[in-house]
Every structure is written in structure tokens, then in C-alpha cells.
Amino acid sequence: MNQVLVVDDEAAMRTALEASFRRDGWQVATAAGTSEALDKFRSTPCSLVVTDMRMPDGDGLRVMQGVREMNPKTAVVLLTAFGSIPEAVLTMKEGACDYLVKPISFERLREAAQRVLQKADEQEPDPSKDGLIGQSNVFRRMMERARQIAGADADVLIEAESGTGKELLARLIHRSSPRREARFVAVNCAAFPEALLESELFGHVRGAFTGATAAKLGKFELADAGTLLLDEIGEMPLNLQPKLLRVLQEREVDRLGDTRPVHVDVRVIATTNRSLRRLVEDGKFRADLFYRLNVVPLSIPPLRDRREDIAELAGHFIRKYKSKTVDGAVRISPELLARLNEHNWHGNIRELENFIRRALALSNGSILGGDLWEEQDWMQTAVAKDVLPAGLSLRDMEKQLLERTLESNGGNRTRAAEVLGVSLRTIRNKIREYGLPPRRAA
């Protein structure tokens, strides 16, 4: 069971927070001041500390600093009745995982706590353990280039197909750079409506729009001195692109509702599974923003261009997902390995990873045999071979393939993503791009 330490000099607030956390299944310890808090944490370390910012015997920063000295992995959420943008910036730079203004929104506090649980369950991505592995010449050249540009501090544009590991590569560049001690912040440009994406990137002040009851820092400010990943940059709305261009050129952020720009020192890494040059030609992406992002271009080779890495990657995923109840090593039969090497892997490493997970679930022994390949019903992903007429453009073929795959799976997006070997996010993006009716993805 996860444990939280609640620190506040107001007894009523301690009681309310304790009750809220206990309802969510947390073990709760409480303290009325900074000294008591550090003493309790010293005797009983916690995965989360929620502390008031201002107390009679010190402040929340003192609590956070003391906690971090004893356990750097502990997350800290700061609470204050005196919310201000400068104070928020200071606390986030000092390492707080969130900053909430009283009166507390227990929903936001619950979301912050859930993020702590997720981070505790996720290990820091390691390129040697999470798919950025291989010995092929094309892959090794790409990795050498990535490590070479890591120290240059220039913005990077990574263009690669879905499932190749773009975010893993971005994290590798960050960890290999002089900014490694600062934050790596990621934002998916396809995950937010235009109005929300602007606030997510640039932040807002209290009262900037209806519902803005408290100030919020944007991702650019949270990534100050570190690295900001703009994932799926090709999905950014045209109306928002000029504002992003100005931030990249001036390194200044205009918060929504604020009159003063804020300087930021951020390295930007943008990723896309679409050709930005093609989007520029189609009028869907600004040419000046493309050239500003494309300071250092980087491309990850698709798996079909590095087939000599398939066996090593498959072995890695076997070790990663092998059930703890299986004794000894699990290996791939020559027949299955031949099938893996022949397949084109349109979903790249993610598709291979999903196949290995399914194969392990279906296998009863220590050898993954060729019969497991037939179990996957690969022909669903190759429906175009039998029913799509010749002469179609690649775009039309992709659209029809997506339509038929959704239809054959009852409109289930998750299942369609698994069958096609791509992410659910890609399925959503393609549905929107091709204007498919919502009922097909119901």
C-alpha cells in the first residue's frame, strides 16, 4: 500500500486531506509543521509528501528539500493559500511535482497522486532495455548521430514511422545532453483540442478564461533549463503555429491572460510520423515553423530496413514479458524466426512487441513455434491484398484499409490498432485525418 505524508499547520485541513487519501486506499501520516514532518519522514519514508507552503516553523520548500536529501525519488506536492506565478515557478524549478492553490481541488490532488503511482511503476526509460537496441549498420549510425547531436543544444526534429521509438530516442538525447539534470517534459500535440493545447503549452493566469480559477504553468516553463518534447508536432493546429514559432525564435512565452512575456531556456525536440515537408506543400503546416524546428533532422529506420535486429529485439521482449511462472529460458524456433524476418512490420517495433506478448500468452512451453504465427490472423492486416483495387493512391489505400479493419472489428479502435500494429493514438489521428464517421469508431 502506498503511503503519503500530509503536512499542514491547520488541523481541519490535515483531517480533510487524510480522509481523502484514505478513501483512495493510501496509508496516511500527518504532521503539523516542518520539523515534525522531517522527523516522521526520517522514520517512515513515503512515496508522496503533500505539504502546506507556509507554516509557523518554516515553509514547504524546507520540507521538500529535507525530503529530497533523504529520498530523491519521493514526490512532493505543495499547497498554498497565497498562490502566485513567481512562487509557482520557484517551486516547480526546485523539484515539486505539482503546485495547488487553496481551496484545494481534491480531484486535482487525486490526479497528482495518480501520477506519482504511475511514475513509481515505470522505470526510467533505458535505451538498452526498451527497444532502442540493435547492431545493424543503419541503426548504429542513427544512434551515433543522436549521441553526437545531444551535446549541441540545438533543436531536433525526429521524423519516423509509428512504433519506431521516437520518444525513447528523444529521452536518450536529453539524458546524453548537458541538460540531463533538468526536467524532460513531454506533451502530445494530438491529444488536446486547440484551446486546451495553447494553455497546456504556454500556461495561463487566473481569470484568463472561464474556468481558469487558478494560475497554471505551461509545459515550456515546466521544462525551463531542460528539454521539451513536442510529440506529433504535425497535428498542431495551424492557428497555434505562429505562437509556437515566436516562442522558438524569442525564447519567450506569453501566458494566456498575462501582459508580460516570460523568458524560458528550453531545448525543443519535435517528433512526427508524417512528412512535415509534405504537410507544408499541402498547406497544413507553416514553412517557417518547419525550418525553425528542422535545425537538426534525425530519422529512425523502420524495422523492415534493419531486419538483422529482429532476433535481438524479439529476445529482449521475451525476457521483458516472460511469465515469472515459466522456468528457464524461452526461445524462438527457427520456423518462427524465419517468419519474423520475412514480415514487413508496418507497425515497426511496437508491432513486434505486441506479437511477442501474444505469443508468450498463447505458448505452453519454452519454445515459441511457427504455429503461433498462424494464430495471429495476419491476413486481417493485409486485407488490401485481396480487396483493394490496383491504381489507388497510397493515401486512398490506407483510408480503405483503416475503414475495413474498423468494420471487421466492430468499430473497436483498440482492436484495430492491435491488428494493424500501430498505436491507438495513430488510429484516432487517422480517423480524424480521413474524416471517417464517428460511428465507425464507436
CSV table of C-alpha atoms in Angstrom, one decimal:
chain,number,residue,atom,x,y,z
A,1,MET,CA,0.0,0.0,0.0
A,2,ASN,CA,1.3,3.5,-0.9
A,3,GLN,CA,2.0,5.9,1.9
A,4,VAL,CA,1.6,9.7,2.0
A,5,LEU,CA,2.7,12.3,4.5
A,6,VAL,CA,0.4,15.2,4.9
A,7,VAL,CA,1.9,18.4,6.4
A,8,ASP,CA,-0.2,21.4,7.4
A,9,ASP,CA,-0.5,23.6,10.5
A,10,GLU,CA,-4.3,23.7,10.2
A,11,ALA,CA,-5.9,20.6,11.9
A,12,ALA,CA,-9.0,20.8,9.8
A,13,MET,CA,-7.0,20.7,6.6
A,14,ARG,CA,-4.9,17.7,7.8
A,15,THR,CA,-8.1,15.9,8.7
A,16,ALA,CA,-9.8,16.6,5.3
A,17,LEU,CA,-6.7,15.5,3.3
A,18,GLU,CA,-6.2,12.4,5.5
A,19,ALA,CA,-9.8,11.4,4.9
A,20,SER,CA,-9.5,11.9,1.1
A,21,PHE,CA,-6.3,9.8,0.8
A,22,ARG,CA,-7.7,7.1,3.0
A,23,ARG,CA,-10.8,6.8,0.8
A,24,ASP,CA,-8.4,6.2,-2.1
A,25,GLY,CA,-6.6,3.4,-0.3
A,26,TRP,CA,-3.5,5.3,0.9
A,27,GLN,CA,-1.7,4.9,4.3
A,28,VAL,CA,-1.6,8.4,5.8
A,29,ALA,CA,0.8,10.0,8.2
A,30,THR,CA,0.3,13.6,9.3
A,31,ALA,CA,2.5,16.4,10.7
A,32,ALA,CA,1.7,19.9,11.9
A,33,GLY,CA,5.0,21.6,10.9
A,34,THR,CA,8.3,21.3,9.1
A,35,SER,CA,10.3,19.8,11.9
A,36,GLU,CA,7.7,17.2,12.8
A,37,ALA,CA,7.3,16.3,9.1
A,38,LEU,CA,11.0,15.7,8.6
A,39,ASP,CA,11.2,13.6,11.8
A,40,LYS,CA,8.3,11.5,10.6
A,41,PHE,CA,9.7,11.1,7.1
A,42,ARG,CA,13.1,10.1,8.5
A,43,SER,CA,11.5,7.2,10.5
A,44,THR,CA,8.9,6.2,7.9
A,45,PRO,CA,9.8,7.2,4.2
A,46,CYS,CA,6.8,7.8,1.9
A,47,SER,CA,6.2,7.8,-1.8
A,48,LEU,CA,4.4,11.1,-1.7
A,49,VAL,CA,4.5,14.2,0.6
A,50,VAL,CA,1.7,16.8,0.4
A,51,THR,CA,2.8,19.9,2.3
A,52,ASP,CA,1.5,23.4,3.0
A,53,MET,CA,3.7,26.2,1.7
A,54,ARG,CA,3.6,28.5,4.7
A,55,MET,CA,3.8,27.3,8.3
A,56,PRO,CA,4.9,28.9,11.6
A,57,ASP,CA,8.2,27.0,11.8
A,58,GLY,CA,9.2,27.1,8.2
A,59,ASP,CA,7.9,26.6,4.7
A,60,GLY,CA,7.1,23.8,2.2
A,61,LEU,CA,10.4,24.3,0.4
A,62,ARG,CA,12.2,23.4,3.5
A,63,VAL,CA,10.1,20.3,3.8
A,64,MET,CA,10.8,19.4,0.1
A,65,GLN,CA,14.5,20.0,0.4
A,66,GLY,CA,14.8,17.8,3.5
A,67,VAL,CA,12.7,15.1,1.9
A,68,ARG,CA,14.8,15.1,-1.2
A,69,GLU,CA,18.0,14.8,0.7
A,70,MET,CA,16.7,11.7,2.4
A,71,ASN,CA,15.0,10.2,-0.7
A,72,PRO,CA,15.3,11.9,-4.1
A,73,LYS,CA,12.6,9.7,-5.6
A,74,THR,CA,9.8,10.9,-3.2
A,75,ALA,CA,7.3,13.2,-5.0
A,76,VAL,CA,6.2,16.4,-3.3
A,77,VAL,CA,3.0,18.4,-3.9
A,78,LEU,CA,3.0,21.9,-2.5
A,79,LEU,CA,-0.2,23.7,-1.2
A,80,THR,CA,-0.7,27.4,-0.7
A,81,ALA,CA,-3.3,29.9,0.1
A,82,PHE,CA,-1.1,32.6,-1.4
A,83,GLY,CA,-0.8,31.4,-5.0
A,84,SER,CA,1.3,33.4,-7.3
A,85,ILE,CA,3.1,32.8,-10.6
A,86,PRO,CA,6.6,33.6,-9.4
A,87,GLU,CA,6.1,31.3,-6.4
A,88,ALA,CA,4.8,28.5,-8.6
A,89,VAL,CA,7.8,28.8,-11.0
A,90,LEU,CA,10.2,28.6,-8.0
A,91,THR,CA,8.5,25.5,-6.5
A,92,MET,CA,8.5,23.7,-9.8
A,93,LYS,CA,12.1,24.5,-10.5
A,94,GLU,CA,13.0,23.3,-7.1
A,95,GLY,CA,11.5,19.9,-8.0
A,96,ALA,CA,7.9,19.9,-6.8
A,97,CYS,CA,5.8,17.5,-8.9
A,98,ASP,CA,2.8,19.8,-8.6
A,99,TYR,CA,1.6,23.0,-7.0
A,100,LEU,CA,-2.0,23.5,-5.9
A,101,VAL,CA,-3.7,26.7,-4.6
A,102,LYS,CA,-6.2,26.6,-1.7
A,103,PRO,CA,-9.1,25.9,-1.5
A,104,ILE,CA,-7.8,22.6,-2.7
A,105,SER,CA,-9.4,20.7,-5.5
A,106,PHE,CA,-9.4,17.1,-4.3
A,107,GLU,CA,-9.8,15.9,-7.9
A,108,ARG,CA,-6.6,17.7,-8.9
A,109,LEU,CA,-4.9,16.3,-5.8
A,110,ARG,CA,-6.1,12.8,-6.7
A,111,GLU,CA,-4.7,13.2,-10.3
A,112,ALA,CA,-1.4,14.3,-8.9
A,113,ALA,CA,-1.3,11.3,-6.6
A,114,GLN,CA,-2.1,9.0,-9.5
A,115,ARG,CA,0.8,10.4,-11.5
A,116,VAL,CA,3.1,9.6,-8.5
A,117,LEU,CA,1.8,6.0,-8.6
A,118,GLN,CA,2.4,5.7,-12.4
A,119,LYS,CA,5.9,7.1,-12.1
A,120,ALA,CA,6.7,4.7,-9.3
A,121,ASP,CA,5.6,1.8,-11.5
A,122,GLU,CA,7.6,3.0,-14.5
A,123,GLN,CA,11.3,2.7,-14.6
A,124,GLU,CA,13.3,5.5,-16.3
A,125,PRO,CA,13.5,4.5,-19.9
A,126,ASP,CA,16.8,2.9,-20.8
A,127,PRO,CA,17.7,2.6,-24.4
A,128,SER,CA,19.4,-0.7,-23.8
A,129,LYS,CA,16.3,-2.1,-22.2
A,130,ASP,CA,13.3,-0.5,-24.0
A,131,GLY,CA,13.7,-1.2,-27.7
A,132,LEU,CA,16.5,1.2,-28.8
A,133,ILE,CA,18.7,-1.8,-29.3
A,134,GLY,CA,20.3,-3.3,-32.4
A,135,GLN,CA,23.6,-4.0,-34.2
A,136,SER,CA,22.6,-3.2,-37.8
A,137,ASN,CA,24.8,-0.6,-39.5
A,138,VAL,CA,21.8,1.7,-40.3
A,139,PHE,CA,20.7,1.6,-36.7
A,140,ARG,CA,24.2,2.1,-35.2
A,141,ARG,CA,24.7,5.1,-37.5
A,142,MET,CA,21.5,6.7,-36.3
A,143,MET,CA,22.4,6.1,-32.6
A,144,GLU,CA,25.9,7.6,-33.2
A,145,ARG,CA,24.3,10.7,-34.8
A,146,ALA,CA,21.9,11.0,-31.9
A,147,ARG,CA,24.6,10.9,-29.3
A,148,GLN,CA,26.7,13.3,-31.3
A,149,ILE,CA,24.0,16.0,-31.5
A,150,ALA,CA,23.0,15.6,-27.9
A,151,GLY,CA,25.6,18.0,-26.7
A,152,ALA,CA,24.9,20.6,-29.4
A,153,ASP,CA,21.9,22.0,-27.6
A,154,ALA,CA,20.2,22.7,-30.9
A,155,ASP,CA,16.5,21.9,-31.5
A,156,VAL,CA,15.9,18.5,-33.1
A,157,LEU,CA,13.2,17.2,-35.4
A,158,ILE,CA,12.7,13.4,-35.4
A,159,GLU,CA,10.7,12.1,-38.4
A,160,ALA,CA,10.0,8.4,-38.2
A,161,GLU,CA,7.1,5.9,-38.6
A,162,SER,CA,4.9,5.0,-35.8
A,163,GLY,CA,6.2,2.4,-33.4
A,164,THR,CA,9.9,3.0,-34.0
A,165,GLY,CA,10.7,4.6,-30.6
A,166,LYS,CA,10.7,8.3,-31.3
A,167,GLU,CA,10.1,9.3,-27.6
A,168,LEU,CA,12.7,6.8,-26.4
A,169,LEU,CA,15.2,8.5,-28.7
A,170,ALA,CA,14.2,11.9,-27.5
A,171,ARG,CA,14.8,10.8,-23.9
A,172,LEU,CA,18.2,9.4,-24.9
A,173,ILE,CA,19.2,12.7,-26.4
A,174,HIS,CA,18.1,14.5,-23.2
A,175,ARG,CA,20.0,12.1,-20.9
A,176,SER,CA,23.1,12.5,-23.0
A,177,SER,CA,23.0,16.3,-23.0
A,178,PRO,CA,24.2,18.9,-20.6
A,179,ARG,CA,20.6,19.4,-19.6
A,180,ARG,CA,20.3,15.9,-18.2
A,181,GLU,CA,19.9,17.1,-14.6
A,182,ALA,CA,16.9,19.3,-15.5
A,183,ARG,CA,13.4,18.1,-16.5
A,184,PHE,CA,12.3,16.2,-19.6
A,185,VAL,CA,8.7,17.3,-20.3
A,186,ALA,CA,6.6,15.7,-23.0
A,187,VAL,CA,3.3,16.9,-24.5
A,188,ASN,CA,1.3,15.2,-27.2
A,189,CYS,CA,0.1,17.8,-29.6
A,190,ALA,CA,-2.6,15.5,-30.9
A,191,ALA,CA,-4.1,14.8,-27.5
A,192,PHE,CA,-5.7,18.3,-26.8
A,193,PRO,CA,-8.2,20.5,-28.6
A,194,GLU,CA,-6.7,23.7,-29.9
A,195,ALA,CA,-7.8,25.9,-26.9
A,196,LEU,CA,-6.6,23.5,-24.3
A,197,LEU,CA,-3.3,22.8,-26.2
A,198,GLU,CA,-2.5,26.5,-26.1
A,199,SER,CA,-2.9,26.6,-22.3
A,200,GLU,CA,-1.1,23.3,-21.9
A,201,LEU,CA,2.0,24.7,-23.8
A,202,PHE,CA,2.1,28.3,-22.6
A,203,GLY,CA,0.1,28.3,-19.4
A,204,HIS,CA,-2.4,30.9,-18.2
A,205,VAL,CA,-3.1,33.3,-15.3
A,206,ARG,CA,-6.1,33.2,-13.0
A,207,GLY,CA,-9.2,34.5,-14.8
A,208,ALA,CA,-7.7,34.2,-18.3
A,209,PHE,CA,-10.8,32.4,-19.4
A,210,THR,CA,-14.0,30.9,-18.0
A,211,GLY,CA,-13.0,28.1,-15.5
A,212,ALA,CA,-9.4,29.4,-15.0
A,213,THR,CA,-9.8,29.6,-11.2
A,214,ALA,CA,-6.1,29.3,-10.6
A,215,ALA,CA,-2.9,30.1,-12.5
A,216,LYS,CA,-1.2,27.2,-14.4
A,217,LEU,CA,2.3,26.8,-15.6
A,218,GLY,CA,2.7,25.7,-19.2
A,219,LYS,CA,5.0,22.9,-20.4
A,220,PHE,CA,7.6,25.4,-21.7
A,221,GLU,CA,8.0,26.9,-18.2
A,222,LEU,CA,8.0,23.5,-16.6
A,223,ALA,CA,10.8,22.4,-18.9
A,224,ASP,CA,12.9,25.5,-18.2
A,225,ALA,CA,16.6,24.6,-18.3
A,226,GLY,CA,15.6,21.2,-19.6
A,227,THR,CA,14.1,19.6,-22.7
A,228,LEU,CA,10.6,19.8,-24.1
A,229,LEU,CA,9.3,17.0,-26.3
A,230,LEU,CA,6.6,18.2,-28.8
A,231,ASP,CA,5.2,14.8,-29.8
A,232,GLU,CA,3.1,14.5,-33.0
A,233,ILE,CA,4.0,18.1,-34.0
A,234,GLY,CA,2.4,17.6,-37.4
A,235,GLU,CA,-1.0,17.5,-35.6
A,236,MET,CA,-0.7,21.1,-34.2
A,237,PRO,CA,-3.5,23.4,-35.4
A,238,LEU,CA,-2.4,26.0,-38.0
A,239,ASN,CA,-3.8,28.8,-35.8
A,240,LEU,CA,-1.5,27.9,-33.0
A,241,GLN,CA,1.7,27.5,-35.0
A,242,PRO,CA,2.6,31.3,-35.2
A,243,LYS,CA,2.6,31.4,-31.4
A,244,LEU,CA,4.9,28.4,-31.2
A,245,LEU,CA,7.2,29.9,-33.8
A,246,ARG,CA,7.5,33.1,-31.8
A,247,VAL,CA,8.4,31.1,-28.7
A,248,LEU,CA,11.1,29.2,-30.6
A,249,GLN,CA,12.6,32.4,-32.0
A,250,GLU,CA,12.4,34.6,-29.0
A,251,ARG,CA,12.5,32.0,-26.2
A,252,GLU,CA,9.7,33.9,-24.5
A,253,VAL,CA,6.3,32.6,-23.5
A,254,ASP,CA,3.1,34.6,-23.4
A,255,ARG,CA,0.8,33.1,-20.8
A,256,LEU,CA,-2.9,33.3,-21.7
A,257,GLY,CA,-4.3,36.4,-20.0
A,258,ASP,CA,-0.9,37.8,-19.0
A,259,THR,CA,0.7,41.1,-20.3
A,260,ARG,CA,4.3,40.3,-19.7
A,261,PRO,CA,6.3,37.6,-21.6
A,262,VAL,CA,8.4,35.1,-19.6
A,263,HIS,CA,11.9,34.0,-20.7
A,264,VAL,CA,12.4,30.3,-21.0
A,265,ASP,CA,15.6,28.3,-21.6
A,266,VAL,CA,14.4,25.1,-23.3
A,267,ARG,CA,15.7,22.7,-25.8
A,268,VAL,CA,12.9,21.5,-28.1
A,269,ILE,CA,12.7,18.1,-29.6
A,270,ALA,CA,9.8,17.6,-32.0
A,271,THR,CA,8.6,14.2,-33.3
A,272,THR,CA,6.3,13.3,-36.2
A,273,ASN,CA,5.2,10.2,-38.0
A,274,ARG,CA,4.3,12.3,-41.0
A,275,SER,CA,6.4,14.2,-43.5
A,276,LEU,CA,6.4,17.8,-42.5
A,277,ARG,CA,7.6,18.8,-45.9
A,278,ARG,CA,4.5,17.2,-47.4
A,279,LEU,CA,2.3,18.9,-44.9
A,280,VAL,CA,3.9,22.3,-45.8
A,281,GLU,CA,3.2,21.6,-49.5
A,282,ASP,CA,-0.4,20.7,-48.7
A,283,GLY,CA,-0.8,24.0,-46.7
A,284,LYS,CA,-1.3,22.2,-43.4
A,285,PHE,CA,2.0,23.3,-41.7
A,286,ARG,CA,3.8,26.6,-41.8
A,287,ALA,CA,7.0,26.6,-43.8
A,288,ASP,CA,8.8,29.0,-41.4
A,289,LEU,CA,7.9,26.8,-38.4
A,290,PHE,CA,9.2,23.7,-40.2
A,291,TYR,CA,12.6,25.3,-41.0
A,292,ARG,CA,12.8,26.6,-37.4
A,293,LEU,CA,12.2,23.1,-36.0
A,294,ASN,CA,14.3,21.3,-38.5
A,295,VAL,CA,17.7,22.6,-37.1
A,296,VAL,CA,19.0,19.1,-36.6
A,297,PRO,CA,16.9,16.4,-38.5
A,298,LEU,CA,17.0,12.8,-37.3
A,299,SER,CA,15.3,9.8,-38.7
A,300,ILE,CA,14.8,6.3,-37.1
A,301,PRO,CA,15.0,3.5,-39.7
A,302,PRO,CA,11.9,1.3,-39.9
A,303,LEU,CA,12.2,-2.3,-38.7
A,304,ARG,CA,11.9,-3.6,-42.3
A,305,ASP,CA,15.2,-1.8,-43.1
A,306,ARG,CA,17.1,-3.4,-40.2
A,307,ARG,CA,15.9,-7.0,-40.3
A,308,GLU,CA,19.2,-8.2,-38.7
A,309,ASP,CA,18.0,-6.6,-35.5
A,310,ILE,CA,14.7,-8.5,-35.3
A,311,ALA,CA,16.0,-11.6,-33.5
A,312,GLU,CA,17.7,-9.4,-30.8
A,313,LEU,CA,14.6,-7.3,-30.3
A,314,ALA,CA,12.4,-10.4,-30.1
A,315,GLY,CA,14.7,-11.9,-27.5
A,316,HIS,CA,14.6,-8.6,-25.5
A,317,PHE,CA,10.8,-8.7,-25.5
A,318,ILE,CA,10.7,-12.3,-24.5
A,319,ARG,CA,12.8,-11.5,-21.4
A,320,LYS,CA,10.7,-8.5,-20.7
A,321,TYR,CA,7.3,-10.2,-20.8
A,322,LYS,CA,8.1,-13.8,-19.9
A,323,SER,CA,5.9,-15.0,-17.1
A,324,LYS,CA,7.5,-15.5,-13.8
A,325,THR,CA,5.9,-18.9,-13.6
A,326,VAL,CA,7.9,-20.1,-16.6
A,327,ASP,CA,11.2,-21.8,-15.5
A,328,GLY,CA,14.2,-21.5,-17.7
A,329,ALA,CA,14.8,-19.6,-20.9
A,330,VAL,CA,12.2,-19.2,-23.7
A,331,ARG,CA,13.5,-19.3,-27.2
A,332,ILE,CA,12.1,-18.8,-30.7
A,333,SER,CA,12.0,-21.8,-33.1
A,334,PRO,CA,13.8,-21.5,-36.5
A,335,GLU,CA,10.5,-21.6,-38.3
A,336,LEU,CA,9.0,-18.7,-36.3
A,337,LEU,CA,12.2,-16.7,-36.6
A,338,ALA,CA,12.1,-17.1,-40.4
A,339,ARG,CA,8.5,-15.8,-40.3
A,340,LEU,CA,9.6,-12.8,-38.2
A,341,ASN,CA,12.4,-12.0,-40.6
A,342,GLU,CA,10.1,-12.2,-43.6
A,343,HIS,CA,7.3,-9.9,-42.2
A,344,ASN,CA,7.3,-6.3,-43.2
A,345,TRP,CA,6.4,-4.9,-39.8
A,346,HIS,CA,4.4,-1.9,-40.8
A,347,GLY,CA,3.8,-1.2,-37.1
A,348,ASN,CA,7.6,-1.5,-36.5
A,349,ILE,CA,8.9,-2.4,-33.0
A,350,ARG,CA,5.6,-1.8,-31.4
A,351,GLU,CA,4.0,-4.5,-33.7
A,352,LEU,CA,6.9,-6.9,-32.9
A,353,GLU,CA,6.5,-6.3,-29.2
A,354,ASN,CA,2.7,-6.9,-29.4
A,355,PHE,CA,3.3,-10.2,-31.3
A,356,ILE,CA,5.8,-11.5,-28.8
A,357,ARG,CA,3.4,-10.7,-25.9
A,358,ARG,CA,0.6,-12.6,-27.6
A,359,ALA,CA,2.9,-15.4,-28.5
A,360,LEU,CA,4.0,-15.8,-24.9
A,361,ALA,CA,0.4,-15.7,-23.7
A,362,LEU,CA,-0.6,-18.5,-26.2
A,363,SER,CA,2.5,-20.6,-25.8
A,364,ASN,CA,2.5,-23.6,-23.4
A,365,GLY,CA,6.2,-24.4,-23.5
A,366,SER,CA,9.7,-22.9,-23.6
A,367,ILE,CA,9.8,-22.8,-27.4
A,368,LEU,CA,7.8,-20.3,-29.5
A,369,GLY,CA,6.9,-22.3,-32.6
A,370,GLY,CA,5.8,-21.4,-36.1
A,371,ASP,CA,2.2,-22.4,-35.3
A,372,LEU,CA,1.9,-19.2,-33.2
A,373,TRP,CA,2.3,-17.1,-36.3
A,374,GLU,CA,-0.9,-18.6,-37.8
A,375,GLU,CA,-2.8,-17.8,-34.5
A,376,GLN,CA,-2.3,-14.1,-35.1
A,377,ASP,CA,-4.5,-13.9,-38.2
A,378,TRP,CA,-2.1,-11.6,-40.0
A,379,MET,CA,-4.3,-11.6,-43.1
A,380,GLN,CA,-6.6,-9.1,-41.4
A,381,THR,CA,-3.8,-6.6,-41.7
A,382,ALA,CA,-3.2,-7.4,-45.4
A,383,VAL,CA,-6.9,-7.1,-46.5
A,384,ALA,CA,-5.7,-4.6,-49.2
A,385,LYS,CA,-4.0,-7.5,-51.0
A,386,ASP,CA,-7.4,-9.2,-51.8
A,387,VAL,CA,-10.0,-6.4,-51.9
A,388,LEU,CA,-8.2,-3.1,-52.7
A,389,PRO,CA,-8.1,-2.5,-56.4
A,390,ALA,CA,-4.9,-1.6,-58.2
A,391,GLY,CA,-4.3,2.1,-59.1
A,392,LEU,CA,-5.3,3.6,-55.8
A,393,SER,CA,-3.0,6.2,-54.2
A,394,LEU,CA,-1.3,5.2,-51.0
A,395,ARG,CA,-3.5,7.6,-49.1
A,396,ASP,CA,-6.7,6.0,-50.5
A,397,MET,CA,-5.4,2.5,-49.8
A,398,GLU,CA,-4.6,3.5,-46.2
A,399,LYS,CA,-8.0,5.0,-45.8
A,400,GLN,CA,-9.8,2.0,-47.1
A,401,LEU,CA,-7.6,-0.4,-45.1
A,402,LEU,CA,-8.5,1.5,-42.0
A,403,GLU,CA,-12.2,1.5,-42.8
A,404,ARG,CA,-12.3,-2.2,-43.5
A,405,THR,CA,-10.2,-3.0,-40.4
A,406,LEU,CA,-12.6,-1.0,-38.2
A,407,GLU,CA,-15.6,-2.7,-39.8
A,408,SER,CA,-14.2,-6.2,-39.3
A,409,ASN,CA,-13.6,-5.4,-35.7
A,410,GLY,CA,-17.0,-3.9,-34.9
A,411,GLY,CA,-15.6,-0.3,-34.9
A,412,ASN,CA,-13.3,-1.2,-31.9
A,413,ARG,CA,-10.4,1.3,-32.2
A,414,THR,CA,-8.2,-0.6,-29.7
A,415,ARG,CA,-8.6,-3.9,-31.6
A,416,ALA,CA,-8.0,-2.2,-34.9
A,417,ALA,CA,-4.8,-0.7,-33.5
A,418,GLU,CA,-3.6,-4.2,-32.4
A,419,VAL,CA,-4.4,-5.7,-35.7
A,420,LEU,CA,-2.7,-3.0,-37.7
A,421,GLY,CA,0.3,-2.9,-35.3
A,422,VAL,CA,0.0,0.8,-34.6
A,423,SER,CA,-0.8,2.8,-31.6
A,424,LEU,CA,-4.4,3.8,-30.6
A,425,ARG,CA,-3.3,7.4,-30.9
A,426,THR,CA,-2.4,6.8,-34.6
A,427,ILE,CA,-5.8,5.2,-35.2
A,428,ARG,CA,-7.5,8.3,-33.7
A,429,ASN,CA,-5.4,10.6,-35.8
A,430,LYS,CA,-6.1,8.7,-39.0
A,431,ILE,CA,-9.9,8.7,-38.3
A,432,ARG,CA,-9.8,12.4,-37.9
A,433,GLU,CA,-7.5,12.9,-40.9
A,434,TYR,CA,-9.7,10.9,-43.2
A,435,GLY,CA,-12.9,12.2,-41.8
A,436,LEU,CA,-14.3,8.8,-41.0
A,437,PRO,CA,-17.8,8.8,-39.4
A,438,PRO,CA,-17.7,8.6,-35.5
A,439,ARG,CA,-19.9,5.5,-35.6
A,440,ARG,CA,-17.1,3.5,-37.2
A,441,ALA,CA,-15.0,4.1,-34.0
A,442,ALA,CA,-17.9,3.8,-31.5
